[in-house]
Amino acid sequence: MGAQVTFEDRAWQVTGLVDGRVHLVAEDGATGCVLAVRLVSAPGFSVIGAAAAEPPAPALWETVPLAAQERALAWLRHIREVETGLPGGPAGGGTPRPEYDPQRFTLAEREEAKARELAALGWARARASRTTVQRRRLVYQRQGLWGLVDKRHLRTFSPTGRTDERVVAAVLEALRRRRGRSKTTTLQVIELAEQIVADTYGPARVKLPGRSSLYRLVKALADPAEPPGSAARTAAGPARSGGPPPALRPAERVHIAGARLGLQAVGEDGGVVPVAVTAALDAASGCVLAAVLHPQQDGPVQLSVLLAEMAVPRPQRPGWPALLEQAHAGGPARRLVSLPARIEATAARPAAVPETLIVESAAAVTSAVLAVCESLGISLEPAPLRTAGAKRGAVRTLAVLAGLFSRHATTAEEACGAGEAAGAYWSMPQLQDLLDEWITVRWHQRPQEQLRHPLLPRAGLAPKEMWEVLLGVAGTVPLPLAGKHYGELLPARRCALTDSGIRLGGRRYDDACLDEHRGRGQRWEVHHHPHDPRQVFVRLPDGLLHAVGWADGEHTLRPFDEMLRRRTGGVLAHRGAGGGAQPGSDQTGPLPGVAQQPQEGPAATDRTDSSAVPGTAGARDMASGSGGFGVYDAEAEARQW
């Protein structure tokens, strides 16, 4: 209420927020009313007088040496303890140490106590005086975690020469689990970290450094005030609460969870892969802010990718809605809604920067993700153990979502005539498009049992309805990020730029913006979505990321493309099974997912002429599948295109 915003190249003042709609008034007296989701995702929208969120790119954080990252994270815990009394902040829980209790000592006194502590821990070389602590605290308030990094040690991007981020995350998780145990040794922390890496990524999937390097890593990552082997700071912790705090506002608490789907997809090599989903669920409204499908064996989706999906509205992403049109054309013939209606519904899908992220595993929180969350003001919280009470939360909701979507995808597959075909039918991008459409049209419109008011136990709201109700009650609208941040949050790698463009993952990406930079013999910073191959983002000399489309991305708009994909997949599956026919042999086995042709012989040659002449009723029966031959109807295909 009362905020000044820019919308449609005009300045407006917010005069009301009712049922998810924002009421506006302009200087000339003009009034307007627009959905809050559409307002914050509209091009050119901004809040006048408010600084726009600028998260540091994960690729920039990766250029910081590991020692500088560790020192910045160590300073972060000390500054939090000075400001709030707790090293992990208010969300970390616990009891403040006496000298850092905000109820007893002023901020200046707590800064002086921290300077004495750091000097006693051997930080005298860094001149850890009260002035230094104060200066660090003020820089952190202005720039976040990035302000605590020693800029003198910045260097260019190098994929080698530093410990793997997955190993660092595992050591941090091991230190957290063993914290407060007086008999914990450094060797126990190392062995626990090695076990975490093996359980998370699989045996021998991540190369571990030598034991001497791991000893140094544990010593560097451990809290100087509580190294391995020291006793706990407090003898008794606070009493356990009955559960996590309730979420009362949209995007206040967002759960990251994963589930397996009872589906299989055609992989990029033509083989069959089981499918899983990793989603971000808003605890207050039940809305799905992000949902990414991926092969089950690949593990969960990177947290930075989920942040990009949930925090950047789809209308602001580069190339939208052209990418949506291509994906819509490559799915089943009968959709839940038409393309214009889907564009309208997708534009109104909620997107926001969450206040708190509840993650399943601390191994997913790398230092790059931590830097982004610190700059955006996102708190990270570990998910509770999957006890009987916690099972009723996001994990159970996602399991219901996975089951309903699997049923929908199976029904769509049978409607396409694949009910009797062996093997997988959809490719991974097609399944992702089906999921996005189903969540937007069905899940967000489906009343849910847990979205009820205690005084109205028989009336459950849909997630979209609950989102709008909570916006009106909270009185504030959670703001998303701008479209330029979508590519910045995605993983980055270095690729060569040739005359034919950029090759990544067996695909070629090209655009006119690359013409003047070809053939320079250098490798360029390329950001890509690991599970969306339609485009990549290249950082050019102007410092900005430019969207570069897949050179063959419009294949779904070509006639006969779906039949070509299925037949090619059938040939690959037949070849992989060792079923290729030998020369001179007439033993040909059935191809998975491909309709069988009539066999030669008397039974085939004795058919009537009307069933074999194109354009007759018999040919149309075969085209419809009633005769069992699966002959393609070219006239129907021509009318469709």
XYZ file of C-alpha atoms in Angstrom:
641
model
C 0.000 0.000 0.000
C 1.333 3.379 -1.025
C 4.282 2.063 -3.041
C 5.212 3.811 -6.291
C 5.648 1.443 -9.246
C 6.408 1.714 -12.945
C 4.021 -0.208 -15.199
C 3.374 0.190 -18.939
C 5.763 3.186 -19.073
C 3.773 5.121 -16.466
C 4.135 5.818 -12.754
C 1.407 4.445 -10.514
C 0.670 4.331 -6.803
C -0.631 1.166 -5.142
C -3.955 1.973 -3.462
C -5.180 -1.513 -2.625
C -4.427 -5.229 -2.723
C -7.519 -7.431 -2.721
C -7.799 -11.117 -3.736
C -4.496 -11.131 -5.575
C -5.322 -7.974 -7.578
C -3.442 -4.699 -7.267
C -5.405 -1.456 -7.544
C -3.429 1.431 -9.049
C -3.926 5.142 -9.563
C -1.847 7.425 -11.819
C -0.930 11.082 -11.364
C -3.603 12.180 -13.864
C -6.328 10.359 -11.926
C -6.463 7.264 -14.115
C -7.128 4.038 -12.223
C -6.354 0.424 -12.990
C -6.633 -3.065 -11.567
C -4.299 -5.911 -12.534
C -3.422 -9.331 -11.177
C -0.403 -9.136 -8.890
C 1.289 -12.019 -10.707
C 0.924 -10.247 -14.041
C 2.045 -6.912 -12.620
C 5.368 -8.084 -11.200
C 6.143 -10.189 -14.293
C 5.301 -7.480 -16.833
C 8.192 -6.096 -18.931
C 9.456 -2.802 -17.549
C 7.916 -3.232 -14.091
C 9.905 -1.805 -11.178
C 9.376 -0.416 -7.701
C 10.365 3.256 -7.603
C 12.946 3.978 -4.913
C 13.728 0.303 -4.211
C 17.047 -1.208 -5.213
C 16.624 -4.111 -7.636
C 17.968 -7.460 -6.502
C 21.309 -8.240 -8.148
C 22.469 -11.746 -7.275
C 26.121 -12.489 -8.041
C 26.588 -14.940 -10.866
C 27.617 -18.415 -9.650
C 30.314 -18.391 -12.323
C 31.814 -15.247 -10.744
C 31.883 -16.849 -7.291
C 33.672 -19.864 -8.773
C 36.557 -17.607 -9.794
C 37.290 -16.924 -6.113
C 40.031 -19.194 -4.725
C 38.894 -21.753 -2.213
C 40.868 -20.145 0.615
C 39.136 -16.792 0.010
C 35.730 -18.515 -0.054
C 36.434 -20.253 3.240
C 37.605 -17.030 4.907
C 34.509 -15.174 3.707
C 32.267 -17.919 5.094
C 34.156 -17.809 8.410
C 33.663 -14.027 8.618
C 29.970 -14.567 7.840
C 29.429 -16.696 10.969
C 31.246 -14.184 13.186
C 29.309 -11.211 11.786
C 26.009 -13.023 12.265
C 26.941 -13.728 15.858
C 27.737 -10.048 16.442
C 24.439 -8.884 14.926
C 22.010 -11.536 16.215
C 23.896 -13.420 18.920
C 23.789 -16.670 16.908
C 26.396 -17.792 14.320
C 23.687 -19.247 12.102
C 21.352 -16.277 12.391
C 17.849 -16.316 13.925
C 16.812 -19.291 11.763
C 19.663 -21.389 13.145
C 18.187 -21.617 16.650
C 20.138 -22.094 19.845
C 21.145 -19.876 22.758
C 23.490 -16.881 22.397
C 26.786 -16.956 24.230
C 26.768 -14.546 27.177
C 29.134 -11.984 25.637
C 26.999 -11.806 22.449
C 23.538 -11.608 23.996
C 21.732 -8.634 22.306
C 19.556 -8.221 25.399
C 22.567 -7.501 27.647
C 25.210 -5.816 25.487
C 25.184 -3.098 22.855
C 26.364 -3.622 19.296
C 29.655 -1.842 20.008
C 30.303 -4.060 23.022
C 29.610 -7.183 20.970
C 32.020 -5.968 18.282
C 34.701 -5.466 20.916
C 34.082 -8.975 22.293
C 34.393 -10.463 18.803
C 37.686 -8.626 18.226
C 39.104 -10.087 21.457
C 37.928 -13.580 20.475
C 39.485 -13.394 17.009
C 42.750 -12.134 18.432
C 42.810 -15.055 20.885
C 42.184 -17.455 17.978
C 45.244 -16.220 16.110
C 43.629 -13.677 13.792
C 46.047 -10.936 14.924
C 47.753 -10.970 11.538
C 44.518 -9.756 9.993
C 44.407 -6.857 12.509
C 41.131 -8.130 13.964
C 40.350 -4.999 15.949
C 36.925 -3.623 16.728
C 37.269 -1.257 13.757
C 37.956 -4.207 11.457
C 34.920 -6.106 12.747
C 32.736 -3.028 12.335
C 34.013 -2.385 8.796
C 33.371 -5.995 7.809
C 29.869 -5.837 9.249
C 28.983 -2.678 7.326
C 30.368 -4.064 4.069
C 28.294 -7.212 4.572
C 25.147 -5.113 4.991
C 25.799 -3.357 1.662
C 27.128 -6.184 -0.505
C 26.226 -9.420 1.269
C 28.620 -12.347 1.270
C 30.411 -11.007 -1.802
C 31.592 -8.016 0.238
C 33.495 -10.329 2.595
C 35.609 -11.801 -0.223
C 39.217 -10.643 -0.443
C 39.226 -9.095 -3.937
C 43.011 -9.175 -4.176
C 42.910 -12.901 -4.853
C 40.441 -12.793 -7.750
C 41.640 -14.620 -10.828
C 40.266 -15.755 -14.156
C 38.067 -18.801 -14.529
C 39.895 -22.096 -14.146
C 38.182 -25.489 -13.911
C 41.247 -27.044 -12.239
C 43.474 -26.295 -9.277
C 40.721 -26.201 -6.612
C 38.948 -28.803 -4.545
C 35.705 -30.075 -6.026
C 32.713 -28.127 -4.699
C 30.920 -31.401 -4.006
C 33.728 -32.474 -1.709
C 33.652 -29.112 0.086
C 29.877 -29.407 0.590
C 30.302 -32.934 1.965
C 32.955 -31.778 4.461
C 30.696 -28.950 5.642
C 27.839 -31.418 6.090
C 30.104 -33.803 8.026
C 31.229 -30.962 10.309
C 27.607 -30.022 10.925
C 26.645 -33.582 11.848
C 29.582 -34.039 14.218
C 29.401 -30.587 15.792
C 29.288 -30.590 19.577
C 30.666 -34.110 20.046
C 33.731 -33.926 22.254
C 35.225 -37.222 21.003
C 35.008 -36.368 17.299
C 38.348 -36.506 15.486
C 39.382 -35.046 12.164
C 39.691 -38.566 10.752
C 36.064 -39.283 11.660
C 34.980 -36.106 9.875
C 36.938 -37.141 6.759
C 35.465 -40.648 6.744
C 31.953 -39.257 7.190
C 32.527 -36.782 4.322
C 33.711 -39.615 2.061
C 30.571 -41.583 2.929
C 28.355 -38.567 2.171
C 29.984 -38.150 -1.259
C 29.501 -41.852 -2.048
C 25.850 -41.849 -0.900
C 24.994 -38.634 -2.772
C 26.771 -39.102 -6.099
C 27.522 -42.823 -6.167
C 30.707 -44.783 -5.490
C 33.784 -43.542 -7.352
C 31.759 -40.842 -9.173
C 33.615 -37.937 -7.516
C 37.402 -37.887 -7.320
C 38.498 -37.276 -3.743
C 41.763 -35.511 -2.858
C 44.422 -37.193 -0.749
C 44.099 -37.568 3.003
C 46.631 -34.820 3.671
C 44.604 -32.412 1.529
C 41.415 -33.462 3.296
C 43.031 -32.824 6.679
C 43.887 -29.275 5.591
C 40.384 -28.807 4.164
C 38.694 -29.897 7.402
C 40.939 -27.611 9.427
C 40.140 -24.674 7.144
C 36.362 -25.248 7.063
C 35.947 -25.938 10.771
C 34.764 -23.095 12.979
C 37.824 -21.685 14.789
C 35.767 -21.402 17.969
C 34.639 -25.052 17.772
C 37.187 -27.293 15.994
C 36.737 -31.098 15.845
C 37.271 -32.610 19.283
C 36.060 -29.611 21.288
C 33.073 -29.792 23.598
C 29.731 -28.294 22.733
C 29.263 -24.643 23.568
C 26.108 -25.259 25.553
C 25.397 -28.275 27.701
C 21.738 -28.467 26.793
C 19.964 -27.214 23.736
C 16.478 -25.746 23.526
C 13.493 -28.020 23.718
C 12.302 -29.404 20.405
C 9.212 -27.816 18.958
C 6.242 -29.691 17.621
C 7.204 -29.077 13.992
C 8.356 -26.433 11.521
C 6.870 -22.957 11.837
C 3.765 -22.385 9.730
C 3.971 -20.426 6.477
C 1.579 -17.467 6.425
C 2.686 -15.594 3.295
C 3.293 -16.606 -0.318
C 6.931 -17.654 -0.911
C 7.698 -17.397 2.812
C 8.819 -21.040 3.041
C 9.548 -23.095 -0.095
C 10.338 -26.802 0.142
C 12.722 -28.521 -2.297
C 11.803 -32.193 -2.664
C 12.143 -34.981 -5.187
C 10.075 -38.004 -6.201
C 10.211 -40.827 -8.693
C 7.663 -41.056 -11.480
C 6.178 -44.298 -12.673
C 7.183 -43.321 -16.207
C 9.970 -43.990 -18.645
C 11.256 -41.651 -21.328
C 13.370 -41.973 -24.442
C 16.853 -40.754 -23.577
C 19.148 -38.766 -25.802
C 20.834 -41.972 -26.974
C 17.528 -43.632 -27.853
C 17.535 -45.827 -24.747
C 14.864 -46.014 -22.081
C 15.499 -44.080 -18.848
C 13.380 -43.899 -15.663
C 12.180 -40.390 -14.838
C 12.205 -38.431 -11.566
C 11.065 -34.914 -10.674
C 12.570 -32.270 -8.391
C 10.152 -29.513 -7.423
C 9.921 -26.345 -5.344
C 6.635 -26.268 -3.419
C 5.304 -23.171 -1.683
C 4.294 -24.250 1.829
C 1.624 -21.564 2.282
C -0.305 -21.876 -0.999
C 0.692 -25.281 -2.394
C 1.784 -23.694 -5.691
C 4.550 -25.380 -7.653
C 7.080 -22.612 -8.262
C 9.420 -24.931 -10.183
C 9.330 -28.546 -11.378
C 12.140 -30.094 -13.424
C 12.141 -33.618 -14.842
C 15.433 -35.470 -15.064
C 16.762 -39.023 -15.435
C 16.497 -40.820 -12.138
C 20.150 -41.870 -12.135
C 21.362 -38.266 -12.463
C 20.326 -37.357 -8.918
C 18.510 -34.172 -7.853
C 18.528 -30.972 -9.894
C 21.054 -28.283 -9.001
C 19.679 -25.715 -6.583
C 20.774 -22.795 -8.800
C 18.660 -24.200 -11.664
C 15.610 -24.400 -9.400
C 16.224 -20.813 -8.256
C 16.247 -19.681 -11.882
C 13.009 -21.564 -12.546
C 11.120 -20.267 -9.511
C 12.406 -16.667 -9.319
C 12.228 -15.517 -12.964
C 8.704 -15.227 -14.475
C 8.271 -17.066 -17.750
C 7.126 -14.007 -19.760
C 10.453 -12.294 -18.965
C 12.671 -15.182 -20.069
C 14.430 -14.736 -23.418
C 12.619 -16.288 -26.363
C 9.278 -16.788 -24.636
C 6.588 -17.536 -25.930
C 8.269 -18.766 -29.153
C 9.837 -21.624 -27.187
C 6.449 -22.466 -25.706
C 4.920 -22.584 -29.185
C 7.579 -25.043 -30.381
C 7.107 -27.268 -27.345
C 3.313 -27.136 -27.674
C 3.543 -28.332 -31.279
C 5.728 -31.315 -30.374
C 3.354 -33.010 -27.929
C 0.081 -34.909 -28.288
C -2.469 -33.767 -30.836
C -5.141 -33.260 -28.162
C -3.981 -30.761 -25.544
C -5.612 -29.724 -22.290
C -6.028 -26.171 -23.625
C -5.281 -24.308 -26.834
C -1.975 -22.502 -27.318
C -3.395 -18.959 -26.755
C -5.152 -20.115 -23.574
C -1.987 -21.810 -22.368
C 0.085 -18.673 -22.967
C -2.493 -16.705 -20.988
C -2.441 -19.183 -18.093
C 1.350 -19.541 -18.054
C 1.816 -15.770 -17.892
C -0.239 -15.725 -14.675
C 1.718 -18.557 -13.026
C 3.281 -17.443 -9.701
C 7.000 -16.668 -9.545
C 8.894 -15.110 -6.637
C 12.159 -15.022 -4.735
C 11.553 -17.234 -1.669
C 12.282 -16.026 1.843
C 13.396 -19.442 3.145
C 14.422 -22.554 1.221
C 14.069 -25.922 2.947
C 16.493 -28.324 1.282
C 16.672 -32.095 1.648
C 20.473 -32.374 1.669
C 23.147 -29.884 2.697
C 25.380 -31.348 -0.036
C 23.257 -29.454 -2.602
C 24.231 -26.094 -1.057
C 27.532 -25.207 -2.708
C 29.411 -22.003 -1.974
C 28.150 -20.482 -5.250
C 24.530 -21.144 -4.277
C 25.217 -19.794 -0.788
C 26.555 -16.558 -2.277
C 23.418 -16.136 -4.412
C 21.105 -16.828 -1.472
C 22.983 -14.368 0.741
C 22.693 -11.594 -1.846
C 18.958 -12.215 -2.329
C 18.231 -12.510 1.394
C 17.193 -16.171 1.133
C 17.562 -18.230 4.301
C 18.571 -21.877 3.949
C 17.138 -24.449 6.309
C 17.712 -28.230 6.376
C 14.613 -30.359 6.016
C 13.577 -32.319 9.119
C 14.102 -36.043 9.244
C 11.397 -37.955 7.432
C 9.472 -38.972 10.477
C 5.778 -39.793 10.474
C 4.880 -36.157 11.093
C 7.177 -34.688 8.465
C 5.920 -37.186 5.879
C 2.654 -35.269 5.727
C 4.384 -32.211 4.278
C 6.034 -31.477 0.972
C 7.213 -35.053 0.394
C 3.688 -36.421 0.525
C 2.324 -33.573 -1.607
C 4.940 -34.210 -4.265
C 4.191 -37.937 -4.181
C 0.518 -37.162 -4.902
C 1.523 -34.801 -7.698
C 3.829 -37.425 -9.230
C 1.119 -40.078 -9.153
C -1.527 -37.860 -10.761
C 0.810 -36.662 -13.478
C 1.972 -40.197 -14.271
C -1.656 -41.153 -14.814
C -2.170 -38.116 -17.075
C 0.947 -38.866 -19.147
C -0.106 -42.520 -19.546
C -3.557 -41.439 -20.721
C -2.039 -39.016 -23.240
C 0.251 -41.778 -24.473
C -2.668 -44.151 -25.012
C -4.607 -41.417 -26.827
C -1.731 -41.162 -29.310
C -2.062 -44.837 -30.181
C 0.900 -46.035 -28.126
C -1.062 -48.247 -25.759
C 0.243 -51.449 -27.304
C 3.721 -50.166 -28.215
C 6.609 -51.567 -26.237
C 9.110 -49.302 -24.506
C 8.970 -45.586 -23.772
C 6.957 -43.222 -25.932
C 7.769 -39.624 -24.910
C 11.133 -37.943 -24.984
C 12.332 -36.050 -21.902
C 11.578 -32.540 -23.334
C 8.089 -33.694 -24.330
C 7.411 -35.017 -20.839
C 8.666 -31.740 -19.350
C 6.276 -29.809 -21.575
C 3.390 -32.085 -20.564
C 4.253 -31.512 -16.897
C 4.375 -27.719 -17.273
C 1.000 -27.695 -19.014
C -0.589 -30.060 -16.485
C 0.658 -28.083 -13.460
C -0.547 -24.786 -14.914
C -3.956 -26.014 -16.063
C -4.819 -28.830 -13.654
C -2.749 -28.873 -10.446
C -3.010 -25.149 -9.693
C -6.777 -25.334 -10.316
C -7.352 -28.499 -8.248
C -8.747 -28.024 -4.690
C -6.472 -29.626 -2.116
C -7.326 -31.039 1.278
C -4.498 -29.307 3.156
C -5.470 -25.837 1.852
C -8.339 -25.321 4.289
C -9.173 -22.856 7.005
C -9.737 -24.489 10.437
C -13.245 -23.028 10.615
C -14.039 -24.240 7.075
C -12.868 -27.865 7.202
C -15.000 -28.976 4.247
C -13.895 -26.332 1.776
C -10.436 -26.778 0.280
C -8.992 -24.137 -2.020
C -6.930 -24.596 -5.148
C -3.270 -23.461 -5.003
C -3.924 -20.523 -7.325
C -6.895 -19.420 -5.196
C -4.875 -19.734 -1.985
C -2.036 -17.684 -3.500
C -4.456 -14.848 -4.302
C -6.119 -15.022 -0.870
C -2.786 -14.879 0.964
C -1.598 -11.929 -1.148
C -4.585 -9.910 0.031
C -4.071 -10.921 3.666
C -0.295 -10.365 3.731
C -0.594 -6.944 2.109
C 2.686 -7.340 0.197
C 3.582 -9.000 -3.092
C 6.793 -11.095 -3.277
C 8.881 -9.754 -6.142
C 10.623 -11.965 -8.709
C 13.911 -11.391 -10.520
C 14.343 -9.778 -13.911
C 14.688 -11.793 -17.098
C 18.432 -11.098 -17.395
C 19.074 -13.110 -14.220
C 17.688 -16.340 -15.678
C 20.850 -17.151 -17.595
C 23.125 -15.893 -14.812
C 21.775 -18.456 -12.358
C 22.317 -21.412 -14.709
C 25.521 -23.505 -14.611
C 28.388 -22.261 -16.769
C 31.164 -23.871 -18.754
C 33.734 -22.820 -21.374
C 33.047 -23.667 -25.031
C 34.725 -22.908 -28.348
C 33.003 -20.688 -30.926
C 33.540 -21.959 -34.466
C 32.178 -20.967 -37.853
C 29.257 -23.329 -37.309
C 28.451 -21.954 -33.854
C 28.707 -23.533 -30.385
C 28.518 -27.280 -29.850
C 27.284 -28.479 -26.478
C 25.873 -31.870 -25.550
C 25.813 -33.080 -29.153
C 23.789 -30.048 -30.286
C 24.715 -26.974 -32.273
C 23.701 -23.457 -31.190
C 24.025 -20.484 -33.493
C 22.819 -16.900 -33.842
C 23.686 -13.747 -35.765
C 25.075 -12.106 -32.597
C 28.047 -14.506 -32.784
C 29.171 -13.518 -36.293
C 31.821 -10.954 -35.345
C 33.327 -13.212 -32.665
C 33.869 -16.434 -34.627
C 37.264 -17.985 -35.131
C 39.120 -16.055 -32.410
C 40.586 -19.204 -30.927
C 39.295 -18.617 -27.418
C 36.719 -20.313 -25.236
C 33.605 -18.414 -24.190
C 31.535 -18.512 -21.025
C 28.337 -20.423 -21.858
C 25.445 -20.841 -19.408
C 23.033 -23.687 -20.075
C 20.058 -25.417 -18.501
C 21.102 -29.062 -17.923
C 17.561 -30.304 -18.625
C 16.359 -27.805 -21.268
C 18.325 -27.977 -24.552
C 16.395 -25.308 -26.446
C 18.865 -22.449 -25.899
C 22.097 -21.420 -24.195
C 23.411 -18.056 -22.991
C 26.814 -16.748 -24.116
C 28.667 -13.898 -22.416
C 30.034 -11.624 -25.150
C 32.634 -8.845 -24.745
C 29.898 -6.362 -23.750
C 29.616 -8.299 -20.465
C 26.012 -9.382 -21.046
C 24.562 -12.828 -21.612
C 22.991 -13.285 -25.043
C 20.458 -16.038 -25.756
C 21.537 -18.364 -28.571
C 18.945 -20.798 -29.849
C 19.336 -24.426 -30.811
C 19.999 -24.545 -34.552
C 17.549 -27.451 -34.973
C 15.123 -26.241 -32.323
C 12.240 -25.829 -34.783
C 12.199 -29.529 -35.639
C 8.816 -29.914 -33.932
C 7.260 -27.536 -36.466
C 8.176 -29.800 -39.397
C 5.575 -32.265 -40.723
C 6.138 -35.947 -39.904
C 8.699 -35.029 -37.226
C 7.039 -37.041 -34.463
C 6.775 -40.157 -36.607
C 10.409 -39.772 -37.645
C 11.500 -39.516 -34.001
C 9.592 -42.616 -32.953
C 10.808 -44.698 -35.889
C 14.395 -43.587 -35.316
C 14.075 -44.516 -31.650
C 12.672 -47.890 -32.636
C 15.617 -48.576 -34.924
C 18.076 -47.621 -32.178
C 16.307 -49.802 -29.622
C 16.259 -52.723 -32.074
C 19.950 -52.254 -32.846
C 20.872 -51.981 -29.160
C 19.046 -55.241 -28.438
C 21.158 -57.058 -31.035
C 18.164 -57.660 -33.280
C 19.700 -56.455 -36.538
C 18.950 -58.805 -39.449
C 21.843 -60.592 -41.145
C 22.200 -60.423 -44.943
C 20.042 -63.008 -46.613
C 17.947 -63.593 -43.506
C 14.230 -62.838 -43.360
C 14.056 -62.989 -39.531
C 13.152 -59.441 -38.497
C 11.860 -58.858 -34.993
C 9.329 -56.177 -34.075
C 10.624 -52.680 -33.392
C 9.494 -51.148 -30.094
C 6.992 -48.341 -30.613
C 6.706 -48.952 -34.404
C 3.555 -50.339 -36.019
C 4.111 -53.619 -37.866
C 3.694 -53.939 -41.626
C 1.713 -56.846 -43.121
C 3.767 -59.942 -43.864
C 4.274 -61.107 -47.404
C 2.604 -64.317 -48.460
C -0.734 -65.718 -49.543
C -2.565 -64.257 -46.584
C -1.386 -60.806 -47.569
C -1.850 -61.045 -51.340
C -5.432 -62.350 -51.147
C -6.791 -59.059 -49.803
C -9.286 -57.021 -51.788
C -8.065 -54.225 -53.984
C -10.113 -51.635 -52.086
C -7.953 -52.105 -48.995
C -4.695 -51.549 -50.864
C -5.518 -48.578 -53.121
C -4.732 -45.186 -51.566
C -7.741 -42.939 -51.226
C -10.278 -45.757 -50.774
C -12.225 -46.586 -47.656
C -9.946 -49.502 -46.932
C -6.889 -47.246 -46.945
C -8.580 -44.914 -44.505
C -9.337 -47.849 -42.208
C -5.675 -48.816 -42.213
C -4.670 -45.207 -41.536
C -6.941 -45.061 -38.508
C -5.424 -48.213 -37.073
C -8.581 -50.354 -37.229
C -6.931 -52.760 -39.670
C -3.825 -53.075 -37.515
C -1.390 -52.038 -40.271
C -0.630 -48.466 -39.118
C -0.274 -47.007 -42.655
C 0.216 -43.250 -42.414
C -2.537 -41.020 -43.857
C -0.673 -38.355 -45.842
C -3.871 -36.430 -46.657
C -4.755 -36.076 -42.970
C -1.189 -34.997 -42.217
C -1.327 -32.384 -44.987
C -4.601 -30.976 -43.644
C -3.101 -30.727 -40.144
C -0.118 -28.659 -41.328
